[in-house]
Coordinates of C-alpha atoms in Angstrom, one line a residue:
M1 CA -219.8 131.7 -40.3
V2 CA -216.5 129.9 -40.1
L3 CA -216.7 126.1 -39.9
L4 CA -214.1 124.0 -38.3
Q5 CA -212.5 121.7 -40.9
N6 CA -209.7 119.1 -40.7
K7 CA -206.8 119.9 -43.0
L8 CA -203.5 118.1 -43.9
N9 CA -200.4 120.3 -44.0
L10 CA -197.0 119.1 -45.3
R11 CA -193.9 120.8 -43.8
V12 CA -190.2 120.1 -44.3
S13 CA -187.7 120.9 -41.6
Q14 CA -184.3 119.8 -40.4
K15 CA -183.6 118.8 -36.8
Q16 CA -180.4 117.6 -35.2
I17 CA -181.2 114.7 -32.9
L18 CA -178.5 113.1 -30.7
T19 CA -179.0 109.4 -30.4
P20 CA -178.0 107.7 -27.1
G21 CA -175.0 106.2 -28.8
L22 CA -173.8 109.6 -30.0
V23 CA -174.3 111.1 -26.5
Q24 CA -172.3 108.3 -25.0
M25 CA -169.5 108.7 -27.5
V26 CA -169.3 112.5 -26.7
S27 CA -169.2 111.8 -23.0
V28 CA -166.6 108.9 -23.3
L29 CA -164.3 111.1 -25.4
A30 CA -164.1 113.7 -22.6
L31 CA -163.1 111.2 -19.9
N32 CA -159.5 110.8 -18.8
K33 CA -158.0 107.4 -17.9
L34 CA -159.1 107.3 -14.3
E35 CA -162.7 108.4 -15.2
L36 CA -162.8 105.9 -18.1
R37 CA -161.8 103.1 -15.8
E38 CA -164.4 104.0 -13.3
M39 CA -167.1 104.2 -16.0
I40 CA -166.2 100.8 -17.5
N41 CA -166.4 99.2 -14.0
T42 CA -169.8 100.7 -13.5
E43 CA -171.0 99.5 -16.9
M44 CA -169.7 96.0 -16.3
V45 CA -171.8 95.9 -13.1
E46 CA -175.0 97.1 -14.8
N47 CA -174.6 95.2 -18.1
P48 CA -174.2 91.4 -17.7
V49 CA -173.2 91.0 -21.4
L50 CA -170.0 92.9 -20.9
E51 CA -167.0 90.9 -19.7
E52 CA -163.4 91.9 -19.0
L53 CA -160.8 90.3 -21.2
D54 CA -158.4 89.2 -18.5
S55 CA -154.9 88.4 -19.8
S56 CA -154.6 85.7 -17.1
V57 CA -157.5 83.8 -18.5
P58 CA -156.4 81.8 -21.7
L59 CA -158.4 82.0 -24.9
L60 CA -160.1 79.0 -26.5
D61 CA -157.4 78.5 -29.1
E62 CA -154.7 78.6 -26.4
V63 CA -156.5 76.0 -24.3
A64 CA -157.0 73.7 -27.4
G65 CA -153.3 74.0 -28.2
K66 CA -152.2 73.1 -24.7
E67 CA -154.5 70.1 -24.7
E68 CA -153.0 68.8 -27.9
A69 CA -149.5 69.3 -26.6
R70 CA -150.4 67.5 -23.4
D71 CA -151.8 64.5 -25.4
R72 CA -148.7 64.3 -27.4
E73 CA -146.5 64.3 -24.3
A74 CA -148.7 61.6 -22.7
A75 CA -148.4 59.4 -25.8
Q76 CA -144.6 59.9 -25.9
D77 CA -144.3 59.0 -22.2
L78 CA -146.4 55.9 -22.7
Q79 CA -144.2 54.7 -25.6
D80 CA -141.1 55.3 -23.5
V81 CA -142.5 53.2 -20.6
K82 CA -143.2 50.3 -22.9
Q83 CA -139.7 50.3 -24.2
E84 CA -137.9 50.4 -20.8
P85 CA -138.0 47.3 -18.6
S86 CA -140.4 47.6 -15.7
A87 CA -138.8 48.0 -12.3
D88 CA -140.3 47.6 -8.9
A89 CA -140.6 51.0 -7.4
D90 CA -140.4 51.5 -3.7
K91 CA -143.9 52.1 -2.4
K92 CA -144.2 54.8 0.2
D93 CA -146.2 54.4 3.3
P94 CA -149.3 56.6 3.0
F95 CA -149.3 57.4 6.7
D96 CA -145.9 59.2 6.3
E97 CA -147.6 61.9 4.3
I98 CA -150.0 62.9 7.1
D99 CA -148.9 65.7 9.4
F100 CA -150.2 64.5 12.7
G101 CA -148.5 67.4 14.5
S102 CA -150.6 70.0 12.8
F103 CA -153.7 67.8 13.1
F104 CA -153.5 67.6 16.9
R105 CA -152.5 71.3 17.2
D106 CA -155.6 72.4 15.2
Y107 CA -158.2 70.0 16.6
L108 CA -156.9 69.5 20.1
D109 CA -156.0 73.1 20.9
P110 CA -155.0 73.4 24.6
G111 CA -156.2 77.0 24.7
Y112 CA -152.8 78.8 24.2
R113 CA -150.7 79.3 21.1
S114 CA -147.4 81.2 20.8
S115 CA -147.0 84.2 18.5
A116 CA -145.1 81.9 16.0
D117 CA -148.1 79.5 15.8
M118 CA -150.6 82.3 15.0
E119 CA -152.0 82.3 11.5
E120 CA -151.8 85.3 9.3
I121 CA -155.6 85.8 9.4
D122 CA -155.4 86.3 13.2
R123 CA -153.1 89.3 13.0
P124 CA -154.6 92.8 12.8
S125 CA -154.7 94.5 9.5
F126 CA -152.1 97.1 8.8
D127 CA -154.9 99.4 7.6
N128 CA -155.7 100.0 11.3
F129 CA -152.4 101.6 11.9
L130 CA -152.6 104.1 9.0
S131 CA -153.3 107.7 10.2
K132 CA -154.9 110.5 8.3
P133 CA -153.3 114.0 8.3
G134 CA -154.6 116.3 11.0
T135 CA -156.4 119.4 10.1
L136 CA -156.4 122.9 11.7
T137 CA -159.8 122.2 13.4
D138 CA -158.4 119.0 15.0
H139 CA -155.3 120.8 16.2
L140 CA -157.2 123.7 17.7
M141 CA -159.8 121.4 19.3
W142 CA -157.0 119.3 20.9
Q143 CA -155.6 122.5 22.4
L144 CA -159.0 123.7 23.6
G145 CA -159.5 120.4 25.4
S146 CA -156.2 120.9 27.3
V147 CA -157.1 124.3 28.8
N148 CA -159.4 124.9 31.8
V149 CA -162.1 127.4 30.8
S150 CA -165.7 127.8 31.6
R151 CA -168.3 125.9 29.6
E152 CA -169.6 129.1 28.1
I153 CA -166.2 130.1 26.7
R154 CA -165.6 126.5 25.5
A155 CA -168.9 126.5 23.6
A156 CA -168.1 129.8 22.0
A157 CA -164.6 128.6 21.1
E158 CA -166.0 125.5 19.4
L159 CA -168.3 127.8 17.3
V160 CA -165.4 130.0 16.3
I161 CA -163.2 127.1 15.4
G162 CA -165.9 125.6 13.2
N163 CA -166.2 128.9 11.3
L164 CA -162.5 129.4 10.5
S165 CA -161.3 129.4 6.9
E166 CA -158.6 127.1 5.5
E167 CA -156.1 129.9 6.0
G168 CA -157.1 130.3 9.6
Y169 CA -159.1 133.6 9.3
L170 CA -162.4 134.3 10.9
S171 CA -164.5 136.1 8.3
A172 CA -167.8 135.9 10.2
S173 CA -168.6 138.9 12.4
E174 CA -169.8 138.6 16.0
D175 CA -173.4 139.3 15.0
E176 CA -173.2 136.5 12.4
L177 CA -171.8 134.1 14.9
L178 CA -174.5 135.0 17.4
G179 CA -177.0 134.5 14.7
V180 CA -175.7 131.0 14.0
A181 CA -176.0 130.2 17.7
E182 CA -179.5 131.6 17.8
A183 CA -180.5 129.5 14.8
Q184 CA -179.0 126.4 16.4
A185 CA -181.1 127.2 19.5
E186 CA -184.2 127.3 17.4
T187 CA -183.4 124.1 15.5
V188 CA -183.2 122.1 18.7
V189 CA -186.8 123.1 19.7
Q190 CA -189.2 120.2 19.6
A191 CA -192.9 120.6 19.5
P192 CA -194.7 118.1 21.7
E193 CA -198.0 116.5 21.0
P194 CA -200.8 118.6 22.2
A195 CA -202.4 117.3 25.4
A196 CA -206.1 117.2 26.1
S197 CA -205.8 120.2 28.4
D198 CA -203.9 122.3 25.8
D199 CA -206.3 124.8 24.3
V200 CA -204.2 126.1 21.4
D201 CA -205.5 126.0 17.8
D202 CA -203.6 126.3 14.6
E203 CA -204.3 130.0 14.1
D204 CA -202.9 130.9 17.6
L205 CA -199.8 128.8 16.8
E206 CA -199.2 130.5 13.5
G207 CA -199.8 133.9 15.0
G208 CA -197.3 133.2 17.8
L209 CA -194.7 132.1 15.3
A210 CA -195.1 135.2 13.2
G211 CA -194.1 137.5 16.0
Q212 CA -191.1 135.6 17.2
P213 CA -187.6 137.1 16.5
G214 CA -185.2 134.9 14.6
V215 CA -187.8 132.9 12.7
G216 CA -186.6 132.9 9.1
S217 CA -183.1 134.1 8.2
S218 CA -180.7 135.5 10.8
N219 CA -178.0 137.7 9.3
G220 CA -177.5 135.4 6.4
A221 CA -176.8 132.4 8.8
L222 CA -179.1 129.4 9.4
N223 CA -182.8 129.6 9.1
G224 CA -184.7 129.1 12.3
V225 CA -187.7 127.0 13.1
G226 CA -190.8 128.0 15.0
L227 CA -191.4 127.6 18.7
H228 CA -194.3 125.9 20.3
G229 CA -197.4 127.9 20.9
E230 CA -197.1 127.7 24.7
A231 CA -193.9 129.8 24.7
S232 CA -194.8 133.5 25.1
H233 CA -192.8 136.3 23.5
S234 CA -191.2 137.2 26.8
D235 CA -190.0 133.6 27.4
V236 CA -188.4 133.5 23.9
A237 CA -186.7 136.8 24.5
K238 CA -185.1 135.5 27.7
M239 CA -183.9 132.4 26.0
K240 CA -180.1 132.4 25.6
L241 CA -178.0 131.1 22.8
V242 CA -177.4 127.4 22.1
V243 CA -174.3 125.7 20.7
S244 CA -174.2 122.5 22.7
H245 CA -176.3 119.9 24.5
E246 CA -174.8 120.1 28.0
P247 CA -177.5 121.1 30.5
T248 CA -177.6 124.3 32.7
P249 CA -180.1 125.0 35.5
Q250 CA -181.9 127.6 33.5
A251 CA -182.0 125.5 30.4
T252 CA -183.4 122.6 32.3
A253 CA -186.2 124.7 33.6
D254 CA -186.9 126.0 30.1
E255 CA -186.9 122.4 28.9
R256 CA -189.7 121.5 31.2
K257 CA -191.7 124.5 30.3
N258 CA -191.0 124.9 26.6
H259 CA -189.9 121.4 25.7
L260 CA -186.3 122.5 24.8
I261 CA -183.3 120.3 24.6
P262 CA -180.7 121.1 27.3
V263 CA -178.2 123.7 26.0
I264 CA -175.3 125.9 27.0
Q265 CA -175.6 129.6 27.0
F266 CA -173.0 132.3 26.2
S267 CA -173.0 136.0 25.6
R268 CA -171.1 138.4 23.4
E269 CA -168.4 138.8 26.1
H270 CA -167.8 135.1 26.2
L271 CA -167.5 135.0 22.4
R272 CA -164.8 137.7 22.5
E273 CA -162.9 135.9 25.2
A274 CA -163.0 132.7 23.2
T275 CA -161.7 134.5 20.0
N276 CA -158.8 136.0 21.9
L277 CA -158.0 132.6 23.4
I278 CA -157.9 130.9 20.0
R279 CA -155.6 133.6 18.7
Q280 CA -153.0 132.5 21.3
F281 CA -153.2 128.8 20.3
D282 CA -150.7 127.3 17.9
P283 CA -150.4 128.4 15.1
I284 CA -150.4 132.0 16.5
G285 CA -152.7 134.3 14.7
C286 CA -155.7 132.1 14.0
A287 CA -159.2 133.5 14.4
S288 CA -158.0 136.9 13.1
R289 CA -160.3 138.9 10.9
S290 CA -157.6 140.8 8.9
L291 CA -154.0 140.6 8.0
R292 CA -153.2 143.3 10.6
E293 CA -154.7 141.3 13.5
C294 CA -152.9 138.1 12.4
L295 CA -149.5 139.8 12.3
M296 CA -150.2 141.8 15.4
A297 CA -151.0 138.6 17.3
Q298 CA -147.7 137.0 16.2
V299 CA -145.5 140.0 17.1
E300 CA -147.2 140.5 20.5
Y301 CA -146.6 136.8 21.2
L302 CA -142.9 137.3 20.6
L303 CA -142.8 140.3 22.8
K304 CA -144.6 138.4 25.6
M305 CA -142.2 135.5 25.4
R306 CA -139.3 138.0 25.5
D307 CA -140.7 139.5 28.7
L308 CA -141.1 136.0 30.3
E309 CA -137.8 134.5 29.2
G310 CA -135.6 137.6 28.9
S311 CA -133.4 138.6 26.0
D312 CA -129.7 139.3 25.6
D313 CA -130.1 141.0 22.1
P314 CA -131.4 144.6 22.5
E315 CA -130.9 145.3 18.8
N316 CA -133.3 142.5 17.8
D317 CA -135.7 143.6 20.5
Q318 CA -135.8 147.1 18.9
V319 CA -136.5 145.5 15.5
V320 CA -139.5 143.6 16.9
E321 CA -140.8 146.8 18.6
D322 CA -140.5 148.7 15.3
A323 CA -142.3 145.9 13.5
L324 CA -145.1 146.1 16.0
R325 CA -145.5 149.8 15.3
I326 CA -145.4 149.4 11.6
V327 CA -148.0 146.6 11.6
D328 CA -150.2 148.5 13.9
G329 CA -150.6 151.7 11.9
Q330 CA -148.4 151.7 8.8
L331 CA -149.2 148.5 7.0
H332 CA -150.7 150.2 4.0
L333 CA -147.5 152.2 3.5
L334 CA -145.4 149.0 3.8
Q335 CA -147.3 147.4 1.0
N336 CA -146.0 150.0 -1.4
K337 CA -142.5 150.1 0.2
Q338 CA -142.8 153.7 1.2
Y339 CA -140.0 153.5 3.7
K340 CA -139.5 157.3 3.9
E341 CA -143.1 157.9 5.0
I342 CA -143.0 155.0 7.5
A343 CA -139.7 156.3 9.0
K344 CA -141.3 159.8 9.4
A345 CA -144.4 158.3 11.0
I346 CA -142.6 156.2 13.6
T347 CA -139.7 158.5 14.0
R348 CA -137.1 155.9 13.2
P349 CA -134.2 155.9 10.7
M350 CA -134.6 154.3 7.3
D351 CA -132.3 151.4 8.1
S352 CA -134.5 150.5 11.1
V353 CA -137.6 150.5 8.9
I354 CA -136.0 148.2 6.3
A355 CA -134.8 145.8 9.1
A356 CA -138.3 145.8 10.5
H357 CA -139.7 145.0 7.1
E358 CA -137.4 142.1 6.7
F359 CA -138.5 140.8 10.1
I360 CA -142.2 141.2 9.1
R361 CA -141.6 139.1 6.0
T362 CA -140.7 136.2 8.3
L363 CA -144.1 136.2 9.8
D364 CA -146.8 133.8 8.6
P365 CA -149.7 135.7 6.9
K366 CA -151.7 132.4 6.5
P367 CA -151.2 130.4 9.7
G368 CA -154.0 127.9 8.9
L369 CA -152.2 126.5 5.9
R370 CA -149.6 125.0 8.2
Y371 CA -152.1 122.3 9.1
N372 CA -154.6 122.5 6.3
K373 CA -152.1 121.3 3.7
V374 CA -153.3 120.9 0.2
E375 CA -152.5 117.4 -0.9
A376 CA -150.6 117.1 -4.2
K377 CA -152.8 116.1 -7.1
L378 CA -151.9 112.7 -8.5
I379 CA -151.7 112.8 -12.3
E380 CA -151.6 109.7 -14.4
P381 CA -150.7 110.5 -18.1
D382 CA -153.1 109.2 -20.7
V383 CA -150.5 109.2 -23.5
A384 CA -146.7 109.4 -23.8
F385 CA -144.5 110.9 -26.6
V386 CA -141.5 108.6 -27.0
K387 CA -138.7 109.3 -29.4
H388 CA -137.7 106.3 -31.5
G389 CA -134.8 107.2 -33.8
D390 CA -135.5 110.6 -35.4
E391 CA -139.3 110.6 -34.9
Y392 CA -141.7 110.5 -32.0
L393 CA -144.3 107.8 -31.3
V394 CA -147.5 108.0 -29.5
L395 CA -148.1 105.4 -26.8
M396 CA -151.5 105.1 -25.2
N397 CA -151.4 104.3 -21.4
D398 CA -154.0 101.5 -21.3
E399 CA -152.6 99.9 -18.2
D400 CA -155.2 99.1 -15.5
V401 CA -158.0 99.9 -18.0
P402 CA -160.3 96.9 -18.4
Q403 CA -160.4 95.4 -21.9
L404 CA -164.0 94.6 -22.7
R405 CA -165.5 91.9 -24.8
V406 CA -169.0 90.5 -25.4
S407 CA -169.9 87.4 -23.4
P408 CA -170.0 84.4 -25.7
T409 CA -172.7 82.8 -23.4
Y410 CA -175.2 85.6 -24.1
R411 CA -174.2 85.6 -27.8
K412 CA -175.1 81.9 -28.0
L413 CA -178.4 82.8 -26.2
L414 CA -179.3 85.2 -28.9
N415 CA -178.6 82.7 -31.6
Q416 CA -180.9 80.1 -30.0
G417 CA -184.3 80.1 -31.8
Q418 CA -186.2 78.0 -29.2
G419 CA -186.2 77.4 -25.5
V420 CA -185.7 81.1 -24.6
E421 CA -188.5 83.4 -23.4
K422 CA -189.3 86.5 -25.5
D423 CA -188.8 89.0 -22.7
V424 CA -185.4 87.4 -21.8
K425 CA -184.3 87.5 -25.4
N426 CA -185.4 91.1 -25.8
Y427 CA -183.5 92.1 -22.7
V428 CA -180.3 90.3 -23.8
K429 CA -180.6 91.9 -27.2
E430 CA -180.9 95.4 -25.8
R431 CA -177.9 94.8 -23.5
Y432 CA -176.0 93.3 -26.4
K433 CA -176.5 96.4 -28.5
S434 CA -175.5 98.6 -25.6
A435 CA -172.3 96.6 -25.0
V436 CA -171.3 96.7 -28.6
Q437 CA -171.9 100.5 -28.8
L438 CA -169.7 101.0 -25.7
I439 CA -166.9 99.0 -27.1
K440 CA -167.1 101.0 -30.4
N441 CA -167.1 104.3 -28.5
I442 CA -164.1 103.4 -26.4
E443 CA -162.2 102.4 -29.6
Q444 CA -163.3 105.7 -31.3
R445 CA -162.0 107.6 -28.3
R446 CA -158.7 105.9 -28.6
Q447 CA -158.4 106.7 -32.3
T448 CA -159.4 110.3 -31.9
I449 CA -156.8 110.9 -29.1
L450 CA -154.1 109.2 -31.3
K451 CA -154.9 111.5 -34.3
V452 CA -154.8 114.6 -32.1
C453 CA -151.5 113.6 -30.5
L454 CA -149.9 112.9 -33.9
A455 CA -151.0 116.3 -35.1
I456 CA -149.4 117.9 -32.0
I457 CA -146.1 116.0 -32.5
G458 CA -146.0 117.3 -36.1
R459 CA -146.3 120.9 -35.0
Q460 CA -144.3 120.8 -31.7
T461 CA -141.3 118.7 -32.5
D462 CA -138.9 121.6 -31.7
F463 CA -140.5 121.9 -28.2
L464 CA -140.0 118.2 -27.6
D465 CA -136.4 118.5 -28.6
H466 CA -135.3 121.8 -27.1
G467 CA -137.8 122.9 -24.5
I468 CA -140.5 125.4 -23.8
D469 CA -138.8 128.3 -25.5
Q470 CA -139.5 126.6 -28.8
L471 CA -143.2 126.2 -28.2
K472 CA -145.2 127.3 -31.3
P473 CA -148.7 128.7 -31.4
M474 CA -151.4 126.2 -32.4
M475 CA -155.1 126.5 -32.6
I476 CA -157.7 123.9 -32.0
K477 CA -159.4 124.8 -35.3
E478 CA -156.2 124.0 -37.2
V479 CA -155.9 120.5 -35.7
A480 CA -159.6 119.8 -36.3
E481 CA -159.3 120.7 -40.0
E482 CA -156.1 118.5 -40.2
I483 CA -157.7 115.3 -38.8
G484 CA -161.2 116.0 -40.3
V485 CA -163.3 116.5 -37.1
H486 CA -165.2 119.3 -35.5
P487 CA -163.3 121.7 -33.2
S488 CA -165.5 120.6 -30.2
T489 CA -164.3 117.0 -30.7
V490 CA -160.7 118.1 -30.4
S491 CA -161.5 120.2 -27.4
R492 CA -163.1 117.1 -25.7
A493 CA -160.2 114.9 -26.7
V494 CA -157.6 117.1 -24.9
A495 CA -159.8 118.0 -21.9
N496 CA -158.4 116.8 -18.5
K497 CA -155.8 114.6 -20.2
Y498 CA -152.0 114.7 -19.7
V499 CA -149.1 113.6 -21.7
H500 CA -145.6 112.4 -20.6
T501 CA -142.8 113.9 -22.7
S502 CA -139.1 114.3 -22.6
Q503 CA -139.7 117.8 -21.2
G504 CA -142.0 116.7 -18.4
V505 CA -145.7 116.0 -17.9
Y506 CA -148.0 118.5 -19.5
E507 CA -151.7 118.9 -20.1
L508 CA -152.7 118.3 -23.7
R509 CA -154.4 121.7 -23.7
F510 CA -151.1 123.3 -22.9
F511 CA -149.9 122.9 -26.5
F512 CA -152.8 125.1 -27.8
S513 CA -152.2 128.8 -27.5
E514 CA -152.9 131.9 -29.6
S515 CA -150.1 133.8 -31.4
V516 CA -148.8 137.3 -31.8
Q517 CA -146.7 138.8 -34.5
G518 CA -143.1 137.9 -33.8
P519 CA -139.7 138.6 -35.3
E520 CA -139.5 138.5 -39.1
G521 CA -143.2 138.0 -39.5
A522 CA -143.2 134.7 -37.6
A523 CA -145.8 133.9 -35.0
T524 CA -144.9 133.8 -31.3
S525 CA -146.9 131.9 -28.7
L526 CA -148.6 134.0 -26.0
L527 CA -146.9 131.7 -23.4
I528 CA -143.5 132.7 -24.7
L529 CA -144.6 136.4 -24.6
K530 CA -145.6 136.1 -21.0
R531 CA -142.3 134.4 -20.2
R532 CA -140.4 137.3 -21.8
V533 CA -142.4 139.9 -19.8
K534 CA -141.7 138.0 -16.6
K535 CA -138.0 137.7 -17.4
L536 CA -137.7 141.4 -18.1
I537 CA -139.3 142.2 -14.8
E538 CA -137.1 139.8 -12.9
E539 CA -133.9 141.3 -14.3
E540 CA -135.0 145.0 -13.9
D541 CA -133.4 147.4 -11.4
A542 CA -135.5 147.4 -8.2
A543 CA -134.9 151.2 -7.7
H544 CA -136.0 152.0 -11.3
P545 CA -138.4 149.2 -12.5
Y546 CA -139.7 149.1 -16.0
T547 CA -143.1 150.6 -16.8
D548 CA -145.6 148.8 -19.1
E549 CA -144.7 151.3 -21.8
Q550 CA -141.0 150.6 -21.5
I551 CA -141.6 146.8 -21.6
T552 CA -143.7 147.3 -24.7
K553 CA -140.9 149.2 -26.5
I554 CA -138.4 146.5 -25.5
L555 CA -140.6 143.8 -27.0
Q556 CA -141.2 145.8 -30.1
S557 CA -137.5 146.3 -30.6
Q558 CA -137.2 142.5 -30.5
G559 CA -139.7 142.2 -33.3
I560 CA -142.8 141.3 -31.2
Q561 CA -145.7 143.6 -32.1
V562 CA -147.6 144.1 -28.9
T563 CA -149.5 147.0 -27.2
R564 CA -149.1 148.5 -23.8
R565 CA -152.6 147.3 -22.8
T566 CA -151.7 143.7 -23.7
V567 CA -148.5 143.9 -21.6
A568 CA -150.5 145.2 -18.6
K569 CA -153.1 142.4 -19.0
Y570 CA -150.5 139.7 -19.1
R571 CA -148.6 141.2 -16.1
E572 CA -151.9 141.1 -14.1
D573 CA -152.6 137.5 -15.2
M574 CA -149.2 136.5 -13.8
K575 CA -150.0 138.5 -10.5
I576 CA -147.0 140.8 -10.9
P577 CA -147.4 144.1 -9.1
S578 CA -147.4 147.4 -10.8
T579 CA -144.3 149.6 -11.3
H580 CA -145.1 151.7 -8.3
Q581 CA -145.5 148.7 -6.1
R582 CA -142.3 147.1 -7.4
R583 CA -140.2 150.2 -6.8
T584 CA -137.8 150.0 -3.8
K585 CA -137.0 153.4 -2.3
N586 CA -133.6 153.9 -0.8

């Protein structure tokens, strides 16, 4: 029989534990200037021990020095007064210093003041006059409000506009849009409180919901909610689609019976009419489901305007008609510039096909981007490489970053032995340690970034002097060994941070790249290799473009050891078409 016994076991193990201070140091190191400023402002709100060292507020030594200088000046003035004979100064009437005009104007206001008398505070703020850029949705909704269509088509058009992508395309199918509308119809259902005469229990209600169509997911769209137990299956089947809250006669009747919110109903035909209507709005081609539909809508619009206004250029009209035939059925051949096959398919000469291709290139394949403009990303460099004499210096951009210090008031509170409650003292002590740790982490971040930047300058001096063609390969591991930190520390130090150089503004991570075997055994940066591949393709003959194998041989003749697979990979990374797609057939 085995007896249960208590035993003591000794085991030695190693564990890596991240303290809160170390976690904060890692997170602070990865922040850029804007994120650091926001984090410091947040910490100052949460931690009362932290204070901003404002340059406008004088320090204690400065205040004491100014007081001493003021005392000396006062003593000197007093001595000068004693030496000079006293003279009777003209005394001013104190009533002359009172502005009676402004007094009566402010306190005895007759009720009207001219624009010149209005104070600055009475004027409206200029922020009220600033306008935000309009989007594609706003532009299309404005046009929809200016046309006279039925309520059903208007409701369907609003649904279509709300599902357009940034480029103006409608990726959702008709079934998916109708599923969205059906889900919206189900979400507006409200279950009333059961009356005394209602004889419906929970089991009947759950059974009725289980058999309703649309409960759950609907074609990947919105999930529906259940209907009230009083609505039969036939009533729900007759219920139309819902996208708005404007009442219709049938919806009002359904509201009284099934407790539904008033809705607008539309069918599949209404949805198609609304889609075609939006395609005629500005910009032409929106709400298309493919590139072919988008280009077709633009060409058909030009032909329609030509029929309405007339044209005096038959040659240009023929080009537009050829473009319509090419877009309609030969767009796949146009992608590979197979002019000969296109000319045979539309029975037109080669010159006409080329002219039509040039016209098609003037069309807008992404009409939505005309209004959904991507705003430029504002970048504020964290550091700057400035040349002073023959060497470069690293300047930290600490402008607008609050300089922190520990509040002297709370420091005195900790030094007081009596008169302070224990809980208050413990709280201040904890906040004091947190403030000191944050200040140390911010300084540690500054020193780490400076060391990394100095290492970059030591390796990329030729780049700073002559440009991107002199960029040398550099690994994060090499810099980490040079400054004596872990590679992950260097990776965090250069993450999302930018530097201002004489060659422009670059991300710090831009200077780190792998190398390939270059001329005379020297290493060549992968970025330089990509630039050479791109330059060779730009200078090639369009009728006889280089293949990947030919580009590989050219680079090998220049001393760069690279394989064909590597060239193909870099060409695809730069989104350069293949040889077959770049070839222009005459």
